[in-house]
Amino acid sequence: MKAPTLTDVARHAGVSYATADRVINGRGKVAQKSTAKVLQAIEDLGYVRNVAAANLSQSRVYRFAFVLPKGVNAFIQKMRALVSEMSARLAADRITAHLYEVDRFVPGALAKVLEQVRADGHDGVALVASGLADAVPALEALRAEGMVVLTLVSDLPETARAHYVGIDNRAAGRTAARMIGLAHPDGRLGRALPVVAGLEAQDHSDRFEGFCETMAQQFPHVAIAREIEVQDRPDLMERHVAEALDHAPDITAIYNTGGGKSGLVRCLARLPANRPRPVVVAHDLVPSSREGLLRGLFDVVLDQRPDEEVARALSIMRRASDKLPVPPVEPIVPAIYVRENLPPVRQAQQA
Amino acid sequence: MKAPTLTDVARHAGVSYATADRVINGRGKVAQKSTAKVLQAIEDLGYVRNVAAANLSQSRVYRFAFVLPKGVNAFIQKMRALVSEMSARLAADRITAHLYEVDRFVPGALAKVLEQVRADGHDGVALVASGLADAVPALEALRAEGMVVLTLVSDLPETARAHYVGIDNRAAGRTAARMIGLAHPDGRLGRALPVVAGLEAQDHSDRFEGFCETMAQQFPHVAIAREIEVQDRPDLMERHVAEALDHAPDITAIYNTGGGKSGLVRCLARLPANRPRPVVVAHDLVPSSREGLLRGLFDVVLDQRPDEEVARALSIMRRASDKLPVPPVEPIVPAIYVRENLPPVRQAQQA
DNA sequence: TTGTACGCGTTATCAT
DNA sequence: ATGATAACGCGTACAA
């Protein structure tokens, strides 16, 4: 009924508590014989170390850092809100989550932030490393010191991080292609316009590649127009997409890998009534894309579920800093929103 | 830096530890004045009760029960596997998850199982109540005794359960309709065939209703054929769908709310090569639906993410039995799988 | 090499 | 109405 304690194990093995402890925590200085006996007792009794008690005895608190890019990007704002929300909820478990911001465009800013994270004595750090490839050495150093490093949203080389928490961006691009293909049944001809923030960001280029791959393979009857880059800027989005639609009246689909969506909404809303609306697939459920769906301007929104990302990041950092085995981290499966399955808008809850 | 303890609070308030304890745990017998002082101190110091310590002092273990229907349904099998998997992972946190099976077709079976759950002294129970509406009184009784009751997959009246963990089945049906609508662009005519396990199951009838609602409202150019009931039986599925496709050659879409999918795969595979394939939307990612997607026979699979359901259920039961506030439980957003975003097959991991 | 005993923050019991 | 204190299971400093 009651779980066996280490004291039980020691008794069962006929050794002292301390010896049993030395065995399970591998602090050496134990005779072969004792080790064997303890191991056997653990086996017999089915002993499992009580993490809560261990933490209590050390007054252990978990300190985790989230590093997010500065800026007004709606998706990142949502992540920020989620982190502080989670943070409040985890107080009872002695887990703290601190938020750090890094300016993507100031060289060396990230290094400084990471230094701060280190100085603040965190057990783990999760960072959105989109366009931050130069962080690799600093992260390797942090990891060498025992800190748990996670990438969020956009991945980095394996040496830089213990796990990646986020969607499979290539697969997301392929999925978008499939959705657009669905809307071109029976070989109906068409042309798809890809709109990206910038191809230097790993996540965007992965999505773009996956998209092209599936379009070409599965839906050759739908051509791919030259992609447009809009740098997270709604104004550019609005202008460039409008131009593209003007020049190529045969465009039947748009795939936006993310960024500047509000401009897309405006542009689509302004389309002449007699022009058939293109199928529109975009990324991330934020106010503008929600509006797009509700107004019938967007058809499908792929969302990487930031809430799940934050929750998973926390749970992984916790397990990892307990040195427990971390179960294989599979990519997060994006949610696919259409007009009919939008979740209710949820106000941030107060403290 | 270090979180304040109740001792700190007591000192700050100028009372003894026991008094402070009485205040936060509402065990009465405290003077107004002391109460006020303690409350103030809690506020000042930002005290948060340390759940781990509390649990330790009581040798508390969490005992949770999962009640699943007996049978070979692939989805339920997956749930079973997930529960035992989770259970292993939670041993270190002193959380146990026990599995109970109930025969849906034996009247009174559920009552017996619930009695067993009660006798085994669980803190909470999560049950898949699909077609088990007669359980309501028994569940109300359990709740009255302080047990946390959750419905999984399919909901029951609010009096019977504290929370529902699962997808919004109506919204799922609407989403399926949208997917089928996407595949009928520009008013392209069509006819959609709904295939359900049985409309007496709440989850299936909700999906069916949502489906019809959106088809009628948004895609009036696609007619809805008379629905077929197949009772979770692949053989019936295969036969009846084949008949329907024969009688109505204008069927361009199929929506299966779940159950008997392997029969659907077989039936579709046997379609004459010259017949255009209908768009097929089905529920739950299990081996047969995965095969359907890979072979190009299914187009879209809505999955209710049983892993997430189990995880959420556990986390809610834990918080609820700690008497911590349970954050609002939003419906789980189904994953939408297509051929291009299938997760790798994952073998059950060993103990 | 091995063993003992204290502290972690809380609950519960037994005084005052 | 309030206060003191022994558990709970673990890590660890210290003793043997």
XYZ file of C-alpha atoms (C1' of nucleotides) in Angstrom:
734
model
C 0.000 0.000 0.000
C 2.567 2.482 1.171
C 5.567 3.069 -1.015
C 8.806 1.668 0.405
C 11.343 4.183 1.635
C 15.071 4.067 1.491
C 15.032 3.123 5.139
C 12.994 0.077 4.243
C 15.498 -0.779 1.572
C 18.403 -0.440 3.986
C 16.729 -2.622 6.547
C 15.830 -5.228 3.968
C 19.411 -5.256 2.747
C 20.819 -5.395 6.240
C 22.879 -2.243 5.879
C 22.600 1.254 7.223
C 20.605 4.012 5.661
C 23.726 5.849 4.577
C 25.066 2.861 2.721
C 21.859 2.424 0.828
C 21.979 6.092 0.023
C 25.526 5.793 -1.261
C 24.461 3.044 -3.583
C 21.523 4.786 -5.177
C 23.330 8.058 -5.501
C 26.561 6.487 -6.629
C 28.752 8.276 -4.159
C 31.259 5.393 -4.181
C 32.987 3.931 -1.169
C 30.690 0.945 -0.888
C 31.737 -2.687 -0.777
C 30.706 -4.831 -3.700
C 28.722 -7.001 -1.372
C 26.712 -4.179 0.102
C 26.013 -2.723 -3.302
C 24.625 -6.004 -4.498
C 22.457 -6.430 -1.457
C 21.044 -2.944 -1.731
C 20.343 -3.289 -5.422
C 18.555 -6.516 -4.703
C 16.498 -4.930 -1.971
C 15.523 -2.072 -4.269
C 14.420 -4.605 -6.803
C 12.518 -6.690 -4.281
C 10.685 -3.812 -2.721
C 10.161 -1.826 -5.884
C 11.698 1.237 -4.355
C 11.241 4.544 -6.140
C 13.021 7.616 -4.906
C 10.643 10.228 -3.566
C 11.539 13.332 -5.476
C 9.409 15.612 -3.368
C 11.094 14.562 -0.164
C 14.498 14.891 -1.756
C 13.738 18.376 -2.923
C 12.382 19.343 0.425
C 15.462 18.164 2.235
C 17.558 20.418 0.064
C 15.104 23.298 -0.036
C 15.392 22.853 -3.735
C 13.599 25.265 -5.956
C 13.502 25.024 -9.698
C 14.562 28.144 -11.483
C 13.842 28.272 -15.166
C 14.413 31.024 -17.681
C 12.571 31.774 -20.885
C 14.354 33.900 -23.428
C 12.064 35.471 -25.989
C 12.717 37.995 -28.733
C 11.760 41.541 -28.018
C 9.091 43.069 -30.172
C 5.429 43.298 -30.876
C 4.948 40.094 -32.846
C 1.581 38.794 -31.706
C 2.739 35.244 -31.345
C 5.644 36.162 -29.126
C 3.389 38.339 -27.017
C 1.200 35.361 -26.449
C 4.187 33.297 -25.383
C 5.125 35.981 -22.906
C 1.672 35.987 -21.389
C 1.691 32.227 -21.157
C 4.982 32.128 -19.341
C 3.897 34.487 -16.630
C 0.593 32.724 -16.304
C 2.278 29.369 -15.897
C 4.721 30.864 -13.524
C 1.951 31.864 -11.137
C 0.436 28.444 -11.310
C 3.687 26.714 -10.476
C 4.504 28.635 -7.343
C 3.040 25.904 -5.169
C 5.446 23.421 -6.682
C 8.424 25.635 -6.007
C 9.008 26.231 -9.670
C 9.783 29.697 -10.940
C 9.843 30.865 -14.513
C 11.626 34.099 -15.362
C 11.260 35.972 -18.568
C 14.185 37.501 -20.446
C 13.992 39.482 -23.618
C 16.577 39.701 -26.308
C 16.801 42.185 -29.105
C 17.243 40.190 -32.264
C 18.883 42.995 -34.112
C 21.524 44.023 -31.608
C 24.602 41.872 -32.118
C 25.838 40.408 -28.866
C 22.575 41.050 -27.083
C 21.885 37.381 -26.723
C 25.281 36.662 -25.232
C 24.612 39.282 -22.605
C 21.223 37.867 -21.756
C 22.595 34.369 -21.464
C 25.298 35.625 -19.153
C 22.565 37.129 -17.023
C 20.645 33.889 -17.012
C 23.762 32.117 -15.863
C 24.457 34.647 -13.158
C 20.913 34.336 -11.881
C 21.584 30.690 -11.220
C 18.898 29.091 -13.298
C 18.576 25.363 -13.655
C 17.368 25.566 -17.186
C 16.709 27.909 -20.041
C 14.317 27.689 -22.944
C 14.883 30.069 -25.804
C 13.228 31.022 -29.021
C 16.254 30.899 -31.217
C 14.727 31.999 -34.460
C 17.474 33.851 -36.263
C 19.860 33.474 -33.350
C 22.229 30.909 -34.772
C 25.256 32.733 -33.386
C 24.211 31.679 -29.912
C 25.512 28.186 -30.391
C 28.856 28.529 -28.604
C 27.379 30.344 -25.636
C 24.725 27.670 -25.270
C 27.269 24.891 -25.501
C 29.142 26.548 -22.675
C 26.013 26.791 -20.552
C 25.245 23.161 -21.134
C 28.755 22.187 -20.158
C 28.084 23.788 -16.805
C 25.064 21.567 -16.353
C 22.297 23.884 -17.357
C 19.399 22.362 -19.261
C 18.997 24.124 -22.577
C 15.881 23.866 -24.698
C 15.062 25.412 -28.022
C 11.550 26.622 -28.546
C 9.683 27.244 -31.810
C 12.834 27.136 -33.923
C 15.623 24.651 -33.502
C 19.413 24.927 -33.316
C 22.152 22.348 -33.845
C 22.025 19.433 -31.453
C 25.169 20.441 -29.646
C 23.509 23.636 -28.526
C 20.445 22.172 -26.874
C 19.204 19.124 -25.044
C 15.785 19.105 -26.655
C 13.728 20.971 -29.175
C 10.186 21.802 -28.174
C 8.103 22.852 -31.104
C 6.445 21.758 -34.255
C 8.047 20.020 -37.187
C 8.157 23.017 -39.458
C 8.768 21.033 -42.610
C 5.759 18.864 -41.862
C 3.729 21.990 -41.197
C 4.636 23.308 -44.627
C 3.668 19.996 -46.166
C 0.376 20.073 -44.296
C -0.366 23.534 -45.605
C 0.286 22.228 -49.083
C -2.120 19.379 -48.506
C -4.818 21.787 -47.393
C -4.345 23.869 -50.488
C -4.305 20.731 -52.576
C -7.592 19.637 -51.029
C -9.083 22.842 -52.343
C -7.932 22.016 -55.864
C -9.681 18.712 -56.401
C -9.751 16.699 -59.599
C -6.776 18.409 -61.141
C -8.331 21.840 -60.990
C -5.593 24.240 -62.075
C -4.264 26.898 -59.800
C -1.314 28.907 -58.569
C -0.147 29.195 -54.973
C 1.598 32.240 -53.601
C 4.012 31.680 -50.705
C 4.495 34.609 -48.355
C 7.279 34.374 -45.797
C 8.730 36.706 -43.200
C 12.231 35.964 -44.341
C 13.960 32.846 -45.509
C 16.953 33.357 -43.249
C 14.802 32.291 -40.304
C 15.098 28.547 -40.006
C 11.474 27.944 -39.109
C 10.179 29.891 -42.070
C 12.498 28.327 -44.580
C 11.648 24.855 -43.296
C 7.974 25.546 -43.737
C 8.567 26.928 -47.174
C 10.564 23.914 -48.255
C 8.034 21.449 -46.954
C 5.341 23.355 -48.729
C 7.107 23.325 -52.077
C 7.972 19.684 -51.725
C 4.413 18.528 -51.296
C 2.951 20.915 -53.814
C 5.334 19.680 -56.456
C 4.925 16.013 -55.639
C 1.257 15.758 -54.880
C -0.364 18.662 -56.630
C 1.544 19.396 -59.805
C -1.542 21.020 -61.267
C -1.078 23.867 -58.848
C 1.861 26.047 -59.774
C 3.953 27.876 -57.208
C 4.373 31.601 -57.649
C 7.578 33.374 -56.695
C 7.609 33.826 -52.924
C 7.249 37.193 -51.255
C 9.243 38.315 -48.214
C 7.560 40.693 -45.819
C 9.719 40.764 -42.675
C 6.981 40.628 -40.082
C 5.674 43.917 -41.456
C 1.948 44.218 -42.089
C 2.460 47.226 -44.353
C 4.799 45.340 -46.662
C 2.479 42.382 -46.582
C -0.473 44.441 -47.661
C 1.339 46.161 -50.478
C 3.267 43.255 -51.921
C 0.447 40.749 -51.819
C -1.892 43.225 -53.478
C 0.648 43.727 -56.244
C 1.133 40.020 -56.703
C -2.593 39.416 -56.939
C -2.825 42.160 -59.510
C -0.036 40.841 -61.673
C -1.129 37.236 -61.431
C -4.894 37.024 -61.546
C -4.634 33.248 -61.689
C -3.503 32.985 -58.070
C -5.886 30.647 -56.287
C -4.071 30.110 -53.015
C -1.841 31.872 -50.501
C 0.398 30.269 -47.904
C 1.769 32.586 -45.269
C 4.479 30.993 -43.134
C 3.921 33.633 -40.489
C 4.442 37.306 -39.790
C 2.523 40.393 -40.833
C -0.817 38.663 -40.977
C -2.864 41.736 -40.216
C -1.687 43.234 -43.495
C -2.853 40.125 -45.264
C -6.298 40.457 -43.758
C -6.552 44.051 -44.921
C -5.382 43.200 -48.380
C -7.846 40.357 -48.781
C -10.705 42.398 -47.434
C -10.079 44.918 -50.151
C -10.230 42.456 -53.009
C -12.869 43.361 -55.599
C -16.067 41.456 -55.018
C -15.984 39.806 -58.406
C -12.533 38.305 -57.918
C -12.770 34.774 -56.558
C -11.095 34.594 -53.156
C -7.936 32.548 -52.965
C -7.671 29.746 -50.440
C -5.603 31.131 -47.597
C -3.519 29.103 -45.176
C -1.559 30.914 -42.485
C 0.379 30.203 -39.313
C -0.402 30.881 -35.667
C -3.690 31.767 -34.101
C -3.437 35.400 -33.031
C -6.029 38.158 -33.153
C -5.455 38.971 -36.796
C -5.653 35.406 -38.026
C -8.705 34.793 -35.908
C -10.282 37.776 -37.573
C -9.266 36.418 -40.936
C -11.035 33.152 -40.240
C -14.141 34.767 -38.853
C -14.487 37.102 -41.813
C -14.088 34.230 -44.220
C -10.822 35.643 -45.570
C -8.617 32.862 -44.203
C -9.477 29.221 -44.603
C -7.008 27.380 -42.410
C -4.674 28.445 -39.620
C -1.914 26.161 -38.416
C -1.153 26.933 -34.803
C 1.876 25.686 -32.965
C 0.061 25.799 -29.642
C 2.306 28.006 -27.575
C 0.571 26.946 -24.383
C 1.575 23.396 -24.994
C 5.080 24.493 -25.857
C 5.488 26.336 -22.604
C 3.999 23.509 -20.580
C 6.156 20.932 -22.255
C 9.264 23.041 -21.867
C 8.653 23.371 -18.160
C 7.973 19.731 -17.636
C 11.060 18.716 -19.564
C 13.284 21.173 -17.750
C 11.971 19.857 -14.488
C 12.604 16.236 -15.294
C 15.976 17.002 -16.754
C 17.134 18.948 -13.737
C 15.974 16.070 -11.566
C 18.211 13.956 -13.765
C 15.263 11.732 -14.457
C 15.072 10.187 -17.896
C 13.297 12.546 -20.234
C 10.818 10.644 -22.360
C 11.416 11.073 -26.070
C 10.306 14.538 -27.043
C 8.167 14.287 -30.108
C 7.407 17.370 -32.132
C 4.281 19.176 -31.120
C 1.451 18.536 -33.527
C 0.098 21.874 -34.666
C -3.546 22.546 -34.134
C -5.441 23.294 -37.302
C -8.052 25.961 -36.931
C -10.850 26.782 -39.263
C -13.760 29.074 -38.745
C -15.736 26.307 -37.090
C -13.397 25.212 -34.326
C -12.042 28.460 -32.974
C -11.568 28.344 -29.225
C -13.329 31.110 -27.297
C -11.199 34.177 -26.727
C -9.682 33.925 -23.320
C -8.649 36.926 -21.298
C -5.430 36.678 -19.402
C -6.319 35.705 -15.886
C -5.262 37.897 -13.041
C -2.654 37.012 -10.432
C 15.373 34.350 -2.946
C 14.059 31.537 -0.803
C 10.340 31.104 -0.573
C 8.885 32.141 2.795
C 7.662 29.333 5.017
C 4.767 29.269 7.370
C 7.234 29.705 10.189
C 8.279 32.981 8.642
C 4.658 33.994 8.405
C 4.030 33.132 12.042
C 7.032 35.074 13.196
C 6.103 38.050 11.056
C 2.592 37.964 12.474
C 3.803 37.535 16.001
C 1.900 34.330 16.619
C 2.873 30.732 16.986
C 3.285 28.375 14.090
C 0.179 26.458 15.041
C -1.979 29.541 14.936
C -0.787 30.466 11.511
C -1.486 26.929 10.440
C -5.005 27.121 11.769
C -5.612 30.222 9.751
C -4.476 28.949 6.416
C -6.166 25.606 6.870
C -9.311 27.073 8.324
C -9.432 24.798 11.338
C -11.306 27.437 13.356
C -10.595 28.436 16.943
C -8.599 31.509 16.114
C -9.202 35.009 17.383
C -10.220 37.589 14.841
C -7.129 39.593 15.610
C -4.727 36.733 15.038
C -6.448 35.783 11.815
C -6.067 39.281 10.488
C -2.422 39.475 11.431
C -1.634 36.167 9.823
C -3.485 37.031 6.645
C -1.574 40.248 6.483
C 1.722 38.482 6.964
C 0.880 36.009 4.219
C 0.166 38.907 1.962
C 3.318 40.783 2.917
C 5.610 37.866 2.490
C 3.913 36.333 -0.515
C 3.626 33.007 1.205
C 2.658 29.993 -0.878
C 1.947 26.704 0.775
C 4.521 24.078 -0.080
C 2.520 21.189 -1.423
C 5.420 18.796 -1.421
C 6.101 19.292 2.244
C 2.454 18.960 3.081
C 2.175 15.736 1.185
C 5.297 14.394 2.774
C 4.067 15.053 6.257
C 0.990 13.000 5.550
C 2.739 10.333 3.498
C 0.188 11.298 0.952
C -0.024 9.346 -2.236
C -2.336 10.180 -5.055
C -4.488 7.313 -6.183
C -6.323 7.806 -9.426
C -8.542 5.435 -11.354
C -9.254 5.291 -15.054
C -12.389 3.488 -16.113
C -12.400 2.453 -19.751
C -14.819 0.366 -21.746
C -13.857 -3.215 -22.379
C -13.323 -4.251 -25.952
C -10.990 -4.186 -28.873
C -11.700 -0.703 -30.187
C -8.318 0.576 -31.326
C -8.756 3.970 -29.774
C -9.594 2.570 -26.383
C -6.653 0.226 -26.588
C -4.438 3.191 -27.129
C -5.898 4.908 -24.092
C -5.169 1.829 -22.038
C -1.566 1.765 -23.148
C -1.200 5.444 -22.396
C -2.526 5.096 -18.887
C -0.087 2.394 -17.920
C 2.736 4.276 -19.554
C 1.928 7.441 -17.654
C 1.507 5.465 -14.520
C 5.101 4.255 -14.686
C 6.344 7.755 -15.260
C 4.496 9.140 -12.267
C 5.769 6.725 -9.673
C 8.456 9.181 -8.598
C 5.782 11.740 -7.823
C 3.835 9.306 -5.668
C 1.001 9.230 -8.143
C -0.593 5.952 -9.110
C -3.022 5.335 -11.927
C -5.121 2.195 -11.889
C -7.028 0.855 -14.809
C -10.555 -0.511 -14.535
C -12.583 -1.976 -17.330
C -16.292 -1.895 -17.696
C -18.434 -3.930 -20.006
C -20.677 -1.490 -21.770
C -23.302 -4.056 -22.510
C -23.747 -5.591 -19.086
C -26.280 -3.554 -17.141
C -25.044 -2.675 -13.698
C -21.444 -3.421 -14.586
C -20.457 0.187 -14.204
C -22.028 0.488 -10.786
C -19.984 -2.470 -9.647
C -16.772 -1.031 -11.012
C -17.411 2.311 -9.385
C -18.048 0.582 -6.091
C -14.698 -1.106 -6.491
C -13.031 2.203 -7.240
C -14.536 3.609 -4.099
C -13.489 0.659 -1.996
C -9.946 0.939 -3.303
C -9.802 4.401 -1.830
C -8.992 6.451 -4.879
C -8.753 10.201 -4.797
C -10.125 10.607 -8.247
C -11.618 8.760 -11.156
C -11.673 9.548 -14.853
C -14.085 7.610 -16.959
C -14.971 7.260 -20.575
C -18.685 7.562 -20.226
C -19.690 7.036 -23.807
C -23.078 5.362 -23.641
C -22.973 5.175 -19.860
C -25.524 7.801 -18.987
C -27.049 5.628 -16.275
C -23.927 6.177 -14.207
C -25.012 9.642 -13.195
C -26.440 8.861 -9.744
C -23.494 6.680 -8.767
C -21.094 9.399 -9.815
C -22.979 12.049 -7.923
C -22.677 9.886 -4.838
C -18.948 9.479 -5.323
C -18.513 13.199 -5.720
C -20.489 13.825 -2.566
C -17.899 11.769 -0.737
C -15.180 14.030 -2.018
C -13.878 12.049 -4.934
C -12.810 13.988 -7.996
C -14.763 12.770 -10.986
C -13.749 13.515 -14.560
C -15.381 12.530 -17.803
C -13.123 11.598 -20.655
C -13.855 11.593 -24.391
C -17.607 11.854 -23.914
C -19.312 14.095 -21.406
C -22.082 13.614 -18.851
C -24.353 16.094 -17.083
C -22.512 18.617 -14.943
C -23.787 17.189 -11.708
C -22.000 13.943 -12.421
C -18.517 15.294 -12.971
C -16.215 18.083 -11.948
C -14.647 18.521 -15.372
C -14.825 17.158 -18.864
C -11.548 16.373 -20.546
C -11.940 15.878 -24.237
C -12.670 17.528 -27.501
C -15.674 19.612 -28.369
C -17.407 16.991 -30.439
C -19.801 19.389 -32.105
C -16.923 21.574 -33.180
C -15.131 18.504 -34.462
C -18.113 17.670 -36.637
C -18.196 21.223 -37.911
C -14.500 21.053 -38.672
C -14.975 17.873 -40.648
C -17.652 19.663 -42.616
C -15.296 22.527 -43.335
C -12.665 20.121 -44.613
C -15.148 18.505 -46.924
C -16.370 21.922 -47.969
C -12.812 22.952 -48.796
C -12.711 20.070 -51.218
C -15.817 21.368 -52.984
C -14.650 24.814 -54.026
C -16.578 27.273 -56.146
C -19.915 25.662 -55.620
C -18.834 22.312 -57.031
C -21.750 19.975 -56.424
C -21.423 16.930 -54.246
C -22.968 14.610 -51.724
C -21.545 13.723 -48.329
C -22.157 10.405 -46.632
C -22.062 10.398 -42.828
C -21.082 7.116 -41.201
C -21.503 6.806 -37.456
C -21.062 4.023 -34.935
C -24.418 4.740 -33.394
C -26.297 7.915 -32.663
C -27.134 6.896 -29.117
C -23.539 7.617 -28.156
C -23.362 11.245 -27.175
C -19.997 11.903 -28.768
C -21.031 10.501 -32.102
C -24.331 12.295 -32.240
C -22.656 15.574 -31.311
C -20.196 15.148 -34.136
C -22.963 14.278 -36.521
C -25.002 17.302 -35.569
C -22.107 19.681 -35.874
C -21.328 18.209 -39.236
C -24.835 18.650 -40.577
C -25.049 22.142 -39.207
C -22.015 23.427 -41.035
C -22.685 21.515 -44.221
C -26.124 23.004 -44.451
C -25.071 26.524 -43.539
C -21.779 26.881 -45.332
C -21.865 24.364 -48.126
C -25.417 24.015 -49.358
C -24.126 22.804 -52.703
C -23.058 19.598 -51.029
C -26.012 17.420 -50.136
C -26.030 15.125 -47.126
C -26.839 11.514 -47.737
C -28.749 9.434 -45.215
C -26.352 8.405 -42.455
C -25.203 4.845 -41.968
C -24.787 3.168 -38.570
C -22.093 0.560 -38.240
C -21.687 -0.111 -34.500
C -17.919 -0.208 -34.325
C -18.023 -3.194 -36.676
C -15.632 -3.178 -39.640
C -17.655 -5.824 -41.431
C -20.824 -3.755 -41.340
C -18.841 -0.712 -42.357
C -17.415 -2.424 -45.384
C -20.723 -3.789 -46.560
C -22.949 -0.802 -45.952
C -20.626 1.794 -47.344
C -20.056 -0.262 -50.461
C -23.805 -0.460 -50.941
C -24.265 3.226 -50.414
C -21.557 4.071 -52.923
C -23.190 1.771 -55.397
C -26.632 3.243 -55.007
C -25.450 6.824 -54.988
C -22.641 7.266 -57.496
C -22.732 10.998 -56.858
C -21.222 10.624 -53.385
C -18.126 12.801 -53.249
C -17.359 12.733 -49.553
C -17.524 10.492 -46.505
C -17.428 11.553 -42.870
C -16.880 8.792 -40.366
C -17.461 9.892 -36.783
C -15.466 6.899 -35.570
C -15.631 3.149 -35.255
C -15.034 0.364 -37.738
C -12.484 2.282 -39.761
C -10.627 -0.760 -40.985
C -13.728 -1.800 -42.887
C -13.811 1.596 -44.508
C -10.238 1.227 -45.675
C -11.012 -2.121 -47.235
C -14.093 -0.820 -48.931
C -12.320 2.192 -50.401
C -9.397 0.125 -51.575
C -11.791 -1.985 -53.566
C -13.376 0.901 -55.412
C -13.095 0.559 -59.182
C -10.186 2.529 -60.569
C -12.375 4.666 -62.794
C -14.568 5.881 -59.942
C -13.330 9.179 -58.543
C -12.363 8.725 -54.901
C -14.537 10.539 -52.397
C -12.937 12.909 -49.931
C -12.739 10.978 -46.677
C -12.619 12.512 -43.216
C -12.457 10.192 -40.211
C -11.841 10.306 -36.483
C -8.921 9.126 -34.382
C -5.456 8.189 -35.473
C -5.174 4.433 -35.060
C -3.436 1.868 -37.240
C -6.276 1.583 -39.722
C -6.720 5.308 -40.226
C -2.999 5.755 -40.547
C -3.044 3.155 -43.251
C -5.931 4.945 -44.901
C -3.951 8.174 -45.028
C -0.777 6.542 -46.257
C -2.564 4.714 -49.034
C -4.276 7.885 -50.142
C -7.710 6.527 -49.252
C -8.333 8.921 -46.378
C -7.731 12.635 -46.684
C -8.079 13.979 -43.167
C -8.094 12.364 -39.728
C -9.282 14.284 -36.688
C -7.554 12.928 -33.626
C -8.584 13.711 -30.090
C -5.060 13.177 -28.826
C -5.578 10.572 -26.158
C -2.123 11.210 -24.731
C -3.064 14.761 -24.005
C -6.349 13.638 -22.538
C -4.656 11.277 -20.120
C -2.047 13.835 -19.160
C -4.612 16.540 -18.604
C -6.845 14.235 -16.626
C -4.005 13.360 -14.304
C -2.910 16.905 -13.810
C -6.439 18.054 -13.093
C -7.107 15.244 -10.653
C -3.907 16.109 -8.873
C -4.686 19.781 -8.532
C -8.244 19.077 -7.540
C -7.295 16.630 -4.827
C -4.824 19.183 -3.516
C -7.809 21.491 -3.394
C -5.892 23.937 -5.491
C -7.884 26.006 -7.953
C -8.208 24.118 -11.208
C -7.590 26.445 -14.116
C -10.480 26.572 -16.558
C -10.494 23.367 -18.524
C -10.833 24.187 -22.162
C -11.759 21.497 -24.624
C -8.849 19.718 -26.179
C -8.217 20.864 -29.702
C -8.134 17.821 -31.946
C -5.062 17.271 -34.031
C -5.724 17.137 -37.733
C -3.660 14.593 -39.563
C -3.096 14.300 -43.231
C -0.664 12.132 -45.078
C 2.062 14.719 -44.720
C 2.139 15.237 -40.977
C 1.802 11.757 -39.568
C 3.882 11.282 -36.453
C 6.315 8.366 -36.574
C 4.896 5.142 -35.203
C 5.979 4.786 -31.650
C 6.330 1.446 -29.965
C 5.117 1.191 -26.436
C 8.130 1.660 -24.255
C 9.093 -0.995 -21.789
C 8.957 -0.648 -18.041
C 33.963 1.580 4.438
C 29.962 2.147 7.344
C 26.620 4.300 10.529
C 23.975 8.263 13.114
C 21.477 12.246 13.493
C 19.733 16.718 12.068
C 17.044 19.829 8.989
C 13.835 20.765 5.102
C 8.112 22.729 5.644
C 4.034 20.769 6.720
C 0.337 18.101 9.301
C -1.509 16.248 13.317
C -1.439 15.316 18.224
C -1.019 16.565 22.673
C -0.350 19.996 25.943
C -1.297 24.622 28.146
C -7.717 29.979 21.865
C -2.830 29.114 21.491
C 1.642 26.723 21.639
C 5.131 22.968 21.252
C 6.705 18.947 18.825
C 6.967 14.249 16.635
C 6.567 12.371 12.390
C 7.070 12.188 6.886
C 11.561 10.567 3.352
C 15.514 12.344 1.859
C 20.349 14.549 1.663
C 24.363 15.409 4.190
C 27.736 16.581 7.712
C 30.053 14.112 10.943
C 31.418 10.188 13.813
C 33.229 5.602 14.056
